[in-house]
PDB file of C-alpha atoms in Angstrom:
ATOM      1  CA  MET U 206      15.955 -39.920 -58.262  1.00 45.00           C
ATOM      2  CA  GLY U 207      12.960 -38.114 -58.040  1.00 47.00           C
ATOM      3  CA  ARG U 208      12.186 -38.706 -54.759  1.00 47.00           C
ATOM      4  CA  SER U 209      15.590 -38.028 -53.662  1.00 47.00           C
ATOM      5  CA  GLY U 210      15.479 -34.539 -55.665  1.00 49.00           C
ATOM      6  CA  SER U 211      12.292 -33.853 -53.485  1.00 49.00           C
ATOM      7  CA  ARG U 212      14.077 -34.246 -50.236  1.00 47.00           C
ATOM      8  CA  GLY U 213      16.900 -32.369 -50.463  1.00 47.00           C
ATOM      9  CA  GLN U 214      14.769 -29.017 -51.770  1.00 50.00           C
ATOM     10  CA  ALA U 215      12.347 -30.284 -48.356  1.00 47.00           C
ATOM     11  CA  VAL U 216      15.919 -29.891 -46.544  1.00 44.00           C
ATOM     12  CA  THR U 217      16.637 -26.892 -48.073  1.00 49.00           C
ATOM     13  CA  ARG U 218      13.761 -24.896 -47.699  1.00 52.00           C
ATOM     14  CA  SER U 219      13.405 -26.031 -43.802  1.00 51.00           C
ATOM     15  CA  SER U 220      17.098 -24.904 -43.241  1.00 50.00           C
ATOM     16  CA  MET U 221      16.285 -21.394 -45.385  1.00 52.00           C
ATOM     17  CA  ARG U 222      13.155 -21.289 -43.106  1.00 52.00           C
ATOM     18  CA  ARG U 223      15.241 -21.849 -39.677  1.00 52.00           C
ATOM     19  CA  SER U 224      17.822 -19.294 -41.000  1.00 49.00           C
ATOM     20  CA  LEU U 225      14.959 -16.858 -41.429  1.00 48.00           C
ATOM     21  CA  SER U 226      13.878 -17.001 -38.170  1.00 49.00           C
ATOM     22  CA  ALA U 227      17.016 -16.448 -36.399  1.00 46.00           C
ATOM     23  CA  ALA U 228      18.208 -13.227 -38.618  1.00 45.00           C
ATOM     24  CA  LEU U 229      14.543 -11.836 -37.437  1.00 47.00           C
ATOM     25  CA  LEU U 230      15.221 -12.398 -33.794  1.00 45.00           C
ATOM     26  CA  LEU U 231      18.731 -11.007 -34.306  1.00 42.00           C
ATOM     27  CA  LEU U 232      17.445  -7.973 -36.178  1.00 42.00           C
ATOM     28  CA  ALA U 233      15.162  -7.912 -32.953  1.00 44.00           C
ATOM     29  CA  LEU U 234      17.141  -8.055 -30.339  1.00 42.00           C
ATOM     30  CA  ILE U 235      20.069  -5.304 -32.036  1.00 41.00           C
ATOM     31  CA  GLY U 236      17.329  -3.476 -33.939  1.00 43.00           C
ATOM     32  CA  PRO U 237      17.016  -0.777 -30.518  1.00 44.00           C
ATOM     33  CA  VAL U 238      21.090  -0.771 -30.387  1.00 42.00           C
ATOM     34  CA  TRP U 239      21.188   0.433 -34.891  1.00 38.00           C
ATOM     35  CA  ALA U 240      17.955   3.001 -33.988  1.00 39.00           C
ATOM     36  CA  GLN U 241      20.535   4.859 -31.144  1.00 41.00           C
ATOM     37  CA  THR U 242      23.746   4.210 -33.844  1.00 40.00           C
ATOM     38  CA  PRO U 243      24.461   7.497 -35.554  1.00 41.00           C
ATOM     39  CA  GLY U 244      23.679   6.034 -39.073  1.00 41.00           C
ATOM     40  CA  GLY U 245      20.548   4.407 -37.658  1.00 41.00           C
ATOM     41  CA  GLY U 246      21.565   0.577 -38.648  1.00 40.00           C
ATOM     42  CA  PRO U 247      23.522  -0.905 -40.687  1.00 39.00           C
ATOM     43  CA  GLY U 248      25.834   0.863 -43.180  1.00 38.00           C
ATOM     44  CA  GLY U 249      24.774   4.167 -41.484  1.00 40.00           C
ATOM     45  CA  GLY U 250      28.328   5.121 -41.052  1.00 41.00           C
ATOM     46  CA  GLY U 251      27.990   8.126 -38.551  1.00 41.00           C
ATOM     47  CA  GLY U 252      25.945  10.972 -38.974  1.00 41.00           C
ATOM     48  CA  GLY U 253      24.634  13.977 -36.999  1.00 41.00           C
ATOM     49  CA  GLY U 254      21.164  14.802 -35.902  1.00 42.00           C
ATOM     50  CA  GLY U 255      19.562  14.683 -32.126  1.00 45.00           C
ATOM     51  CA  ALA U 256      18.198  12.293 -30.368  1.00 48.00           C
ATOM     52  CA  CYS U 257      15.215   9.867 -31.469  1.00 45.00           C
ATOM     53  CA  PRO U 258      12.143  11.759 -31.166  1.00 47.00           C
ATOM     54  CA  SER U 259      10.071   8.528 -30.159  1.00 46.00           C
ATOM     55  CA  ALA U 260      10.516   5.739 -28.005  1.00 47.00           C
ATOM     56  CA  PRO U 261      11.296   3.050 -28.317  1.00 44.00           C
ATOM     57  CA  CYS U 262      13.610   4.502 -31.430  1.00 42.00           C
ATOM     58  CA  THR U 263      13.204   3.149 -34.871  1.00 40.00           C
ATOM     59  CA  PRO U 264      16.219   2.085 -37.541  1.00 39.00           C
ATOM     60  CA  SER U 265      14.672   4.899 -39.592  1.00 38.00           C
ATOM     61  CA  GLU U 266      15.558   7.526 -36.601  1.00 38.00           C
ATOM     62  CA  GLY U 267      19.423   8.761 -36.630  1.00 39.00           C
ATOM     63  CA  GLY U 268      21.002  11.044 -34.735  1.00 45.00           C
ATOM     64  CA  THR U 269      24.174  10.766 -32.311  1.00 48.00           C
ATOM     65  CA  GLY U 270      23.763   7.824 -30.511  1.00 50.00           C
ATOM     66  CA  VAL U 271      25.245   4.569 -29.008  1.00 50.00           C
ATOM     67  CA  ALA U 272      28.468   3.201 -30.441  1.00 49.00           C
ATOM     68  CA  ASN U 273      30.404   0.231 -28.997  1.00 49.00           C
ATOM     69  CA  ASN U 274      34.207   1.111 -29.239  1.00 48.00           C
ATOM     70  CA  ASN U 275      35.297  -2.432 -28.070  1.00 52.00           C
ATOM     71  CA  ALA U 276      33.919  -5.234 -25.749  1.00 55.00           C
ATOM     72  CA  ASN U 277      34.396  -2.805 -22.981  1.00 63.00           C
ATOM     73  CA  THR U 278      32.932   0.590 -23.730  1.00 65.00           C
ATOM     74  CA  LEU U 279      29.779   2.055 -24.636  1.00 65.00           C
ATOM     75  CA  THR U 280      29.819   5.745 -25.708  1.00 62.00           C
ATOM     76  CA  LEU U 281      26.302   8.018 -26.375  1.00 59.00           C
ATOM     77  CA  GLY U 282      26.839  10.697 -28.205  1.00 58.00           C
ATOM     78  CA  GLY U 283      31.205  10.496 -27.800  1.00 58.00           C
ATOM     79  CA  ALA U 284      30.716  10.249 -23.957  1.00 58.00           C
ATOM     80  CA  VAL U 285      31.728   7.570 -22.533  1.00 58.00           C
ATOM     81  CA  VAL U 286      28.202   5.931 -20.274  1.00 59.00           C
ATOM     82  CA  PHE U 287      30.003   2.716 -19.706  1.00 62.00           C
ATOM     83  CA  SER U 288      32.942   1.613 -19.284  1.00 61.00           C
ATOM     84  CA  ALA U 289      34.263  -2.033 -17.582  1.00 61.00           C
ATOM     85  CA  GLY U 290      37.791  -1.447 -18.842  1.00 58.00           C
ATOM     86  CA  GLY U 291      41.225   0.064 -17.292  1.00 56.00           C
ATOM     87  CA  THR U 292      41.511  -0.007 -13.282  1.00 53.00           C
ATOM     88  CA  GLY U 293      37.443   0.277 -12.759  1.00 54.00           C
ATOM     89  CA  ALA U 294      34.100   0.556 -14.038  1.00 54.00           C
ATOM     90  CA  LEU U 295      32.385   3.684 -15.101  1.00 56.00           C
ATOM     91  CA  LEU U 296      28.397   4.100 -15.396  1.00 59.00           C
ATOM     92  CA  GLY U 297      27.382   7.755 -16.045  1.00 61.00           C
ATOM     93  CA  THR U 298      28.401  10.646 -18.540  1.00 57.00           C
ATOM     94  CA  ALA U 299      30.578  13.462 -19.112  1.00 55.00           C
ATOM     95  CA  GLN U 300      27.372  15.377 -20.204  1.00 56.00           C
ATOM     96  CA  THR U 301      25.067  17.732 -17.811  1.00 59.00           C
ATOM     97  CA  PHE U 302      21.837  15.962 -17.916  1.00 58.00           C
ATOM     98  CA  THR U 303      19.270  14.568 -15.926  1.00 65.00           C
ATOM     99  CA  ALA U 304      18.589  10.776 -15.513  1.00 68.00           C
ATOM    100  CA  THR U 305      15.210   9.924 -14.273  1.00 69.00           C
ATOM    101  CA  GLN U 306      14.209   6.135 -14.100  1.00 65.00           C
ATOM    102  CA  THR U 307      10.254   5.335 -14.411  1.00 69.00           C
ATOM    103  CA  PHE U 308       8.149   2.519 -13.783  1.00 69.00           C
ATOM    104  CA  SER U 309       4.761   2.422 -15.796  1.00 72.00           C
ATOM    105  CA  ASN U 310       5.059   6.103 -16.526  1.00 72.00           C
ATOM    106  CA  ALA U 311       5.308   6.934 -12.320  1.00 74.00           C
ATOM    107  CA  THR U 312       9.046   8.400 -11.474  1.00 74.00           C
ATOM    108  CA  ALA U 313      10.688   5.922  -9.911  1.00 80.00           C
ATOM    109  CA  ALA U 314      14.402   8.748  -9.348  1.00 83.00           C
ATOM    110  CA  ALA U 315      15.846  10.713 -10.629  1.00 83.00           C
ATOM    111  CA  VAL U 316      19.700  11.680 -10.709  1.00 83.00           C
ATOM    112  CA  PHE U 317      20.518  15.262 -11.389  1.00 81.00           C
ATOM    113  CA  SER U 318      24.177  16.893 -12.321  1.00 75.00           C
ATOM    114  CA  GLY U 319      26.314  18.235  -9.672  1.00 76.00           C
ATOM    115  CA  GLY U 320      24.977  15.591  -7.349  1.00 79.00           C
ATOM    116  CA  PRO U 321      20.975  15.656  -5.880  1.00 87.00           C
ATOM    117  CA  ILE U 322      19.301  12.348  -5.799  1.00 88.00           C
ATOM    118  CA  CYS U 323      15.386  12.107  -5.940  1.00 87.00           C
ATOM    119  CA  ILE U 324      13.908   8.870  -4.839  1.00 86.00           C
ATOM    120  CA  GLY U 325       9.989   8.704  -5.867  1.00 82.00           C
ATOM    121  CA  HIS U 326      10.125  12.524  -7.711  1.00 83.00           C
ATOM    122  CA  THR U 327      12.160  14.926  -8.869  1.00 83.00           C
ATOM    123  CA  SER U 328      12.065  18.097  -6.871  1.00 85.00           C
ATOM    124  CA  CYS U 329      15.353  17.577  -4.499  1.00 86.00           C
ATOM    125  CA  ALA U 330      15.796  19.866  -1.628  1.00 88.00           C
ATOM    126  CA  TYR U 331      18.925  17.603  -0.790  1.00 90.00           C
ATOM    127  CA  ILE U 332      21.802  15.607  -1.805  1.00 89.00           C
ATOM    128  CA  ILE U 333      19.776  12.820  -0.886  1.00 89.00           C
ATOM    129  CA  ASP U 334      15.884  13.589  -1.108  1.00 89.00           C
ATOM    130  CA  VAL U 335      12.967  10.537  -0.642  1.00 87.00           C
ATOM    131  CA  LEU U 336       9.105  11.402  -1.322  1.00 85.00           C
ATOM    132  CA  THR U 337       6.701   8.344  -0.762  1.00 82.00           C
ATOM    133  CA  ALA U 338       2.503   8.957  -0.928  1.00 77.00           C
ATOM    134  CA  ALA U 339       2.598   6.139   2.112  1.00 73.00           C
ATOM    135  CA  THR U 340       0.740   7.228   5.275  1.00 71.00           C
ATOM    136  CA  SER U 341       2.991   4.391   7.516  1.00 70.00           C
ATOM    137  CA  ASN U 342       6.022   2.474   7.604  1.00 70.00           C
ATOM    138  CA  ALA U 343       7.407   4.762   5.229  1.00 72.00           C
ATOM    139  CA  GLY U 344      11.687   5.071   5.327  1.00 76.00           C
ATOM    140  CA  PHE U 345      14.903   3.413   4.832  1.00 77.00           C
ATOM    141  CA  GLN U 346      15.950  -0.433   5.716  1.00 82.00           C
ATOM    142  CA  ILE U 347      18.938  -1.698   6.294  1.00 86.00           C
ATOM    143  CA  SER U 348      19.171  -5.070   7.075  1.00 89.00           C
ATOM    144  CA  ASN U 349      21.995  -7.589   8.367  1.00 90.00           C
ATOM    145  CA  THR U 350      21.850 -11.357   8.992  1.00 93.00           C
ATOM    146  CA  ASN U 351      24.974 -11.837  10.691  1.00 94.00           C
ATOM    147  CA  ALA U 352      23.692 -11.085  14.661  1.00 95.00           C
ATOM    148  CA  ALA U 353      27.572 -10.977  15.251  1.00 94.00           C
ATOM    149  CA  ALA U 354      27.590  -7.825  13.891  1.00 94.00           C
ATOM    150  CA  LEU U 355      26.577  -4.175  14.286  1.00 91.00           C
ATOM    151  CA  THR U 356      24.349  -2.792  11.875  1.00 91.00           C
ATOM    152  CA  ASN U 357      24.732   1.313  11.779  1.00 89.00           C
ATOM    153  CA  ASP U 358      24.504   4.653   9.306  1.00 90.00           C
ATOM    154  CA  ARG U 359      27.419   7.465   9.748  1.00 90.00           C
ATOM    155  CA  MET U 360      27.530  10.571   9.087  1.00 91.00           C
ATOM    156  CA  LEU U 361      30.975  12.766   9.129  1.00 91.00           C
ATOM    157  CA  ASN U 362      32.452  16.253   9.308  1.00 91.00           C
ATOM    158  CA  ASN U 363      35.602  17.498   7.256  1.00 92.00           C
ATOM    159  CA  ALA U 364      37.746  16.761  10.431  1.00 90.00           C
ATOM    160  CA  GLY U 365      36.819  12.964  10.082  1.00 88.00           C
ATOM    161  CA  THR U 366      34.569  13.146  13.380  1.00 91.00           C
ATOM    162  CA  ALA U 367      31.775  10.616  13.408  1.00 91.00           C
ATOM    163  CA  ALA U 368      27.968  10.312  14.242  1.00 92.00           C
ATOM    164  CA  ALA U 369      26.440   7.093  14.074  1.00 91.00           C
ATOM    165  CA  TRP U 370      23.295   5.187  14.657  1.00 92.00           C
ATOM    166  CA  GLY U 371      22.120   1.666  14.627  1.00 93.00           C
ATOM    167  CA  ILE U 372      21.177  -1.426  16.422  1.00 94.00           C
ATOM    168  CA  GLY U 373      23.496  -4.289  17.369  1.00 94.00           C
ATOM    169  CA  GLY U 374      23.416  -7.554  16.571  1.00 94.00           C
ATOM    170  CA  THR U 375      22.430 -10.356  19.309  1.00 95.00           C
ATOM    171  CA  THR U 376      26.041 -11.469  19.456  1.00 95.00           C
ATOM    172  CA  TYR U 377      27.467  -8.502  19.032  1.00 93.00           C
ATOM    173  CA  SER U 378      30.680  -8.430  21.466  1.00 93.00           C
ATOM    174  CA  ALA U 379      33.031  -5.439  20.130  1.00 90.00           C
ATOM    175  CA  ASN U 380      30.798  -3.320  22.624  1.00 89.00           C
ATOM    176  CA  PRO U 381      28.687  -4.980  24.634  1.00 92.00           C
ATOM    177  CA  ILE U 382      26.449  -1.787  25.973  1.00 93.00           C
ATOM    178  CA  ASP U 383      25.195  -2.431  21.960  1.00 93.00           C
ATOM    179  CA  THR U 384      24.027  -5.868  22.102  1.00 95.00           C
ATOM    180  CA  GLY U 385      20.618  -6.019  20.579  1.00 94.00           C
ATOM    181  CA  ARG U 386      19.994  -2.317  21.517  1.00 94.00           C
ATOM    182  CA  ALA U 387      19.266   0.449  19.534  1.00 94.00           C
ATOM    183  CA  PHE U 388      21.794   3.174  20.271  1.00 93.00           C
ATOM    184  CA  TYR U 389      23.417   6.801  19.627  1.00 92.00           C
ATOM    185  CA  GLY U 390      26.317   8.113  19.701  1.00 91.00           C
ATOM    186  CA  GLY U 391      29.617  10.024  18.486  1.00 89.00           C
ATOM    187  CA  ASN U 392      33.278   8.666  17.758  1.00 85.00           C
ATOM    188  CA  ALA U 393      35.688  11.170  19.823  1.00 83.00           C
ATOM    189  CA  THR U 394      33.071  14.032  19.663  1.00 85.00           C
ATOM    190  CA  ASP U 395      30.429  14.749  22.102  1.00 88.00           C
ATOM    191  CA  VAL U 396      26.812  14.621  21.606  1.00 91.00           C
ATOM    192  CA  VAL U 397      24.227  16.964  21.648  1.00 92.00           C
ATOM    193  CA  ILE U 398      20.722  16.186  21.601  1.00 92.00           C
ATOM    194  CA  GLN U 399      18.669  19.770  20.814  1.00 92.00           C
ATOM    195  CA  THR U 400      15.839  21.655  19.772  1.00 93.00           C
ATOM    196  CA  LEU U 401      15.612  23.990  16.942  1.00 90.00           C
ATOM    197  CA  ASN U 402      13.069  26.195  18.821  1.00 90.00           C
ATOM    198  CA  SER U 403      11.618  26.753  22.300  1.00 91.00           C
ATOM    199  CA  ASN U 404      10.230  23.784  22.858  1.00 95.00           C
ATOM    200  CA  ASN U 405      10.512  20.662  25.280  1.00 95.00           C
ATOM    201  CA  ILE U 406      12.895  17.094  24.779  1.00 95.00           C
ATOM    202  CA  LEU U 407      10.407  14.253  25.949  1.00 94.00           C
ATOM    203  CA  PHE U 408      11.613  10.471  26.435  1.00 93.00           C
ATOM    204  CA  ALA U 409       8.899   7.684  26.192  1.00 92.00           C
ATOM    205  CA  THR U 410       8.861   4.592  26.311  1.00 89.00           C
ATOM    206  CA  GLY U 411       5.708   1.952  25.886  1.00 86.00           C
ATOM    207  CA  GLY U 412       5.687   1.070  21.946  1.00 81.00           C
ATOM    208  CA  GLY U 413       3.823   1.827  19.480  1.00 77.00           C
ATOM    209  CA  ALA U 414       0.169   3.709  20.279  1.00 81.00           C
ATOM    210  CA  VAL U 415       0.780   2.674  23.847  1.00 81.00           C
ATOM    211  CA  ALA U 416       3.950   4.951  24.513  1.00 85.00           C
ATOM    212  CA  ASN U 417       3.651   7.218  26.997  1.00 87.00           C
ATOM    213  CA  ALA U 418       6.385  10.168  28.337  1.00 89.00           C
ATOM    214  CA  ARG U 419       8.239   9.066  31.038  1.00 89.00           C
ATOM    215  CA  MET U 420      11.204  11.845  31.432  1.00 92.00           C
ATOM    216  CA  GLU U 421      10.740  15.839  30.194  1.00 94.00           C
ATOM    217  CA  ILE U 422      13.193  18.172  29.701  1.00 94.00           C
ATOM    218  CA  GLY U 423      11.896  21.736  29.617  1.00 94.00           C
ATOM    219  CA  ALA U 424      12.932  24.711  27.136  1.00 93.00           C
ATOM    220  CA  THR U 425      14.130  26.479  30.127  1.00 93.00           C
ATOM    221  CA  GLY U 426      15.944  23.426  31.701  1.00 92.00           C
ATOM    222  CA  ASN U 427      13.982  21.982  34.302  1.00 93.00           C
ATOM    223  CA  VAL U 428      13.885  17.734  34.127  1.00 92.00           C
ATOM    224  CA  GLY U 429      10.620  16.217  35.333  1.00 90.00           C
ATOM    225  CA  TYR U 430       9.745  12.562  35.683  1.00 88.00           C
ATOM    226  CA  LEU U 431       6.527  11.720  33.807  1.00 89.00           C
ATOM    227  CA  GLY U 432       3.566   9.244  34.861  1.00 89.00           C
ATOM    228  CA  THR U 433       0.667   8.467  37.147  1.00 92.00           C
ATOM    229  CA  ALA U 434       0.817   9.372  40.665  1.00 96.00           C
ATOM    230  CA  PRO U 435       0.810   6.083  43.604  1.00 97.00           C
ATOM    231  CA  VAL U 436      -1.791   5.271  45.257  1.00 97.00           C
ATOM    232  CA  VAL U 437      -2.236   6.025  48.858  1.00 98.00           C
ATOM    233  CA  SER U 438      -3.927   3.438  51.102  1.00 97.00           C
ATOM    234  CA  ALA U 439      -4.260   2.898  55.174  1.00 97.00           C
ATOM    235  CA  CYS U 440      -3.843   6.684  55.710  1.00 97.00           C
ATOM    236  CA  GLY U 441      -6.305   7.740  57.726  1.00 96.00           C
ATOM    237  CA  THR U 442      -9.243   9.200  56.075  1.00 96.00           C
ATOM    238  CA  SER U 443      -9.139  11.155  52.801  1.00 96.00           C
ATOM    239  CA  PRO U 444      -5.431  10.998  52.327  1.00 97.00           C
ATOM    240  CA  ALA U 445      -4.074  12.630  49.583  1.00 97.00           C
ATOM    241  CA  ILE U 446      -1.193  12.949  47.286  1.00 97.00           C
ATOM    242  CA  ASP U 447      -0.128  15.940  44.711  1.00 96.00           C
ATOM    243  CA  ALA U 448      -1.395  15.603  41.061  1.00 93.00           C
ATOM    244  CA  ALA U 449       1.922  15.975  39.205  1.00 93.00           C
ATOM    245  CA  ALA U 450       3.253  12.728  41.832  1.00 96.00           C
ATOM    246  CA  THR U 451       5.082   9.655  40.307  1.00 95.00           C
ATOM    247  CA  ASN U 452       6.908   6.633  40.942  1.00 95.00           C
ATOM    248  CA  MET U 453      10.007   8.911  41.660  1.00 95.00           C
ATOM    249  CA  ALA U 454       8.914  11.765  43.703  1.00 96.00           C
ATOM    250  CA  GLY U 455       5.728  13.340  44.960  1.00 97.00           C
ATOM    251  CA  THR U 456       3.885  15.086  48.476  1.00 98.00           C
ATOM    252  CA  VAL U 457       1.270  12.773  50.722  1.00 98.00           C
ATOM    253  CA  THR U 458      -0.883  13.911  52.685  1.00 98.00           C
ATOM    254  CA  PHE U 459      -1.577  12.366  55.508  1.00 98.00           C
ATOM    255  CA  GLY U 460      -5.790  11.324  56.236  1.00 97.00           C
ATOM    256  CA  SER U 461      -7.581  12.677  59.658  1.00 95.00           C
ATOM    257  CA  ALA U 462      -7.637  10.267  62.646  1.00 93.00           C
ATOM    258  CA  ALA U 463      -3.436  10.491  63.390  1.00 95.00           C
ATOM    259  CA  PRO U 464      -3.364   7.062  61.272  1.00 97.00           C
ATOM    260  CA  SER U 465       0.289   5.575  62.762  1.00 97.00           C
ATOM    261  CA  SER U 466       1.106   4.519  58.871  1.00 98.00           C
ATOM    262  CA  CYS U 467       0.632   5.041  55.689  1.00 98.00           C
ATOM    263  CA  THR U 468       1.101   2.852  52.494  1.00 98.00           C
ATOM    264  CA  ILE U 469       2.009   4.511  48.975  1.00 98.00           C
ATOM    265  CA  THR U 470       1.700   1.526  46.535  1.00 98.00           C
ATOM    266  CA  PHE U 471       3.878   2.338  43.212  1.00 97.00           C
ATOM    267  CA  VAL U 472       2.183   2.503  40.028  1.00 95.00           C
ATOM    268  CA  ASN U 473       3.263  -0.193  37.037  1.00 91.00           C
ATOM    269  CA  SER U 474       4.543  -2.475  39.342  1.00 93.00           C
ATOM    270  CA  GLY U 475       6.708  -0.077  40.817  1.00 95.00           C
ATOM    271  CA  PHE U 476      11.029  -0.859  40.433  1.00 96.00           C
ATOM    272  CA  ALA U 477      11.844  -3.786  38.321  1.00 95.00           C
ATOM    273  CA  THR U 478      15.626  -4.130  39.282  1.00 95.00           C
ATOM    274  CA  SER U 479      15.871  -1.724  42.966  1.00 96.00           C
ATOM    275  CA  ASN U 480      15.391   1.715  44.445  1.00 96.00           C
ATOM    276  CA  HIS U 481      16.262   3.677  46.916  1.00 98.00           C
ATOM    277  CA  CYS U 482      13.712   6.160  48.679  1.00 98.00           C
ATOM    278  CA  ARG U 483      13.880   9.256  50.918  1.00 98.00           C
ATOM    279  CA  VAL U 484      10.942  11.024  52.834  1.00 98.00           C
ATOM    280  CA  THR U 485      11.168  14.518  54.178  1.00 98.00           C
ATOM    281  CA  PHE U 486       8.378  14.999  56.896  1.00 98.00           C
ATOM    282  CA  GLN U 487       6.917  18.702  56.560  1.00 97.00           C
ATOM    283  CA  SER U 488       6.697  19.115  60.143  1.00 96.00           C
ATOM    284  CA  SER U 489       8.437  16.879  63.328  1.00 96.00           C
ATOM    285  CA  LEU U 490       6.525  13.657  64.624  1.00 97.00           C
ATOM    286  CA  ALA U 491       7.191  11.580  67.429  1.00 97.00           C
ATOM    287  CA  ALA U 492       8.521   8.137  65.982  1.00 97.00           C
ATOM    288  CA  GLU U 493       8.769   9.095  62.536  1.00 97.00           C
ATOM    289  CA  ALA U 494      10.191   6.323  60.388  1.00 98.00           C
ATOM    290  CA  TYR U 495       9.818   4.933  56.810  1.00 98.00           C
ATOM    291  CA  SER U 496      10.561   1.873  54.801  1.00 98.00           C
ATOM    292  CA  TYR U 497      10.802   0.958  50.828  1.00 98.00           C
ATOM    293  CA  THR U 498      10.117  -1.980  48.800  1.00 98.00           C
ATOM    294  CA  LYS U 499      10.489  -2.260  44.953  1.00 97.00           C
ATOM    295  CA  THR U 500       6.566  -1.638  45.270  1.00 98.00           C
ATOM    296  CA  VAL U 501       5.436  -0.018  47.972  1.00 98.00           C
ATOM    297  CA  LEU U 502       6.804   2.593  50.341  1.00 98.00           C
ATOM    298  CA  THR U 503       5.441   2.746  53.844  1.00 98.00           C
ATOM    299  CA  ILE U 504       5.606   5.873  55.908  1.00 98.00           C
ATOM    300  CA  THR U 505       5.254   5.371  60.218  1.00 98.00           C
ATOM    301  CA  ALA U 506       4.962   7.491  62.987  1.00 98.00           C
ATOM    302  CA  THR U 507       2.946   7.882  66.732  1.00 97.00           C
ATOM    303  CA  ALA U 508       0.594   9.674  65.226  1.00 97.00           C
ATOM    304  CA  LEU U 509       1.054  11.146  61.413  1.00 98.00           C
ATOM    305  CA  SER U 510      -0.461  14.857  60.809  1.00 97.00           C
ATOM    306  CA  GLY U 511       0.525  16.778  57.969  1.00 97.00           C
ATOM    307  CA  SER U 512       2.317  16.361  54.874  1.00 98.00           C
ATOM    308  CA  ALA U 513       5.389  14.315  53.923  1.00 98.00           C
ATOM    309  CA  ASP U 514       7.608  14.819  50.602  1.00 98.00           C
ATOM    310  CA  TYR U 515       9.532  11.847  49.116  1.00 98.00           C
ATOM    311  CA  SER U 516      11.516  11.044  46.176  1.00 97.00           C
ATOM    312  CA  CYS U 517      12.541   7.653  45.044  1.00 97.00           C
ATOM    313  CA  ASP U 518      15.191   6.638  42.179  1.00 95.00           C
ATOM    314  CA  GLY U 519      15.785   3.090  40.502  1.00 94.00           C
ATOM    315  CA  ILE U 520      14.645   1.207  37.350  1.00 92.00           C
TER     316      ILE U 520
END
């Protein structure tokens, strides 16, 4: 009888310990909510005051805080900050304030009354303003794993006219010219590429640290092709080509000794797909002629002298 009573008392003490542990765990979970509730905790029953002066709040710090109106709504200081009821979810406040999110005491983002959003700082100069201390690869990334889809950004004006830029998937078919390519375009509007000051516009290829300007539109409207001059050979003694010559155009000065032919070899392996060339002799020569391939231009005559201008176009 005595031993049975001892076992009952042990079970009772074990149950009490489990109940106490559960109560302490529950208090730890809901304590922060009590701390921000008007009454500060159980039996608070409302009350005024400002926000809790320390973070995290403690049950003794009252103030206008959190009230759970029902299972779908959360209010802060009388303003709804989250609602899952009605026609949709609301996350925000009716009050004017700045919401700042920090990690390890460093600002991650801030949302201001009126709409500006700062990422990485709190001094927005634009509606969305991103600031980073990174020295390279800083920016946005929008990814799409669907090879048949188009990944793009769009901007619309008040008339609904859009400008879009992005890249097509490897099997994107709605607009084949964009498939697997980066693009920029306008929807139902002209596209303008301009500088805001008296500067030139350059188009470059090559990629990364080896990119080179290939075409330039000057501030006054002149258009020029840029690049390295072709190589002149088998063209008499000391032939020359002008310093600004490219595969696209230039002037060749024939060497002395009246050669019968002159070979101009295009740089960078010439034209990859096709080309068309024209040659204008600066003085009439007997039997003057020319021929070309994608890699060389050959000029001939009975005796070459003086200079000739050439122009080629192709890709």
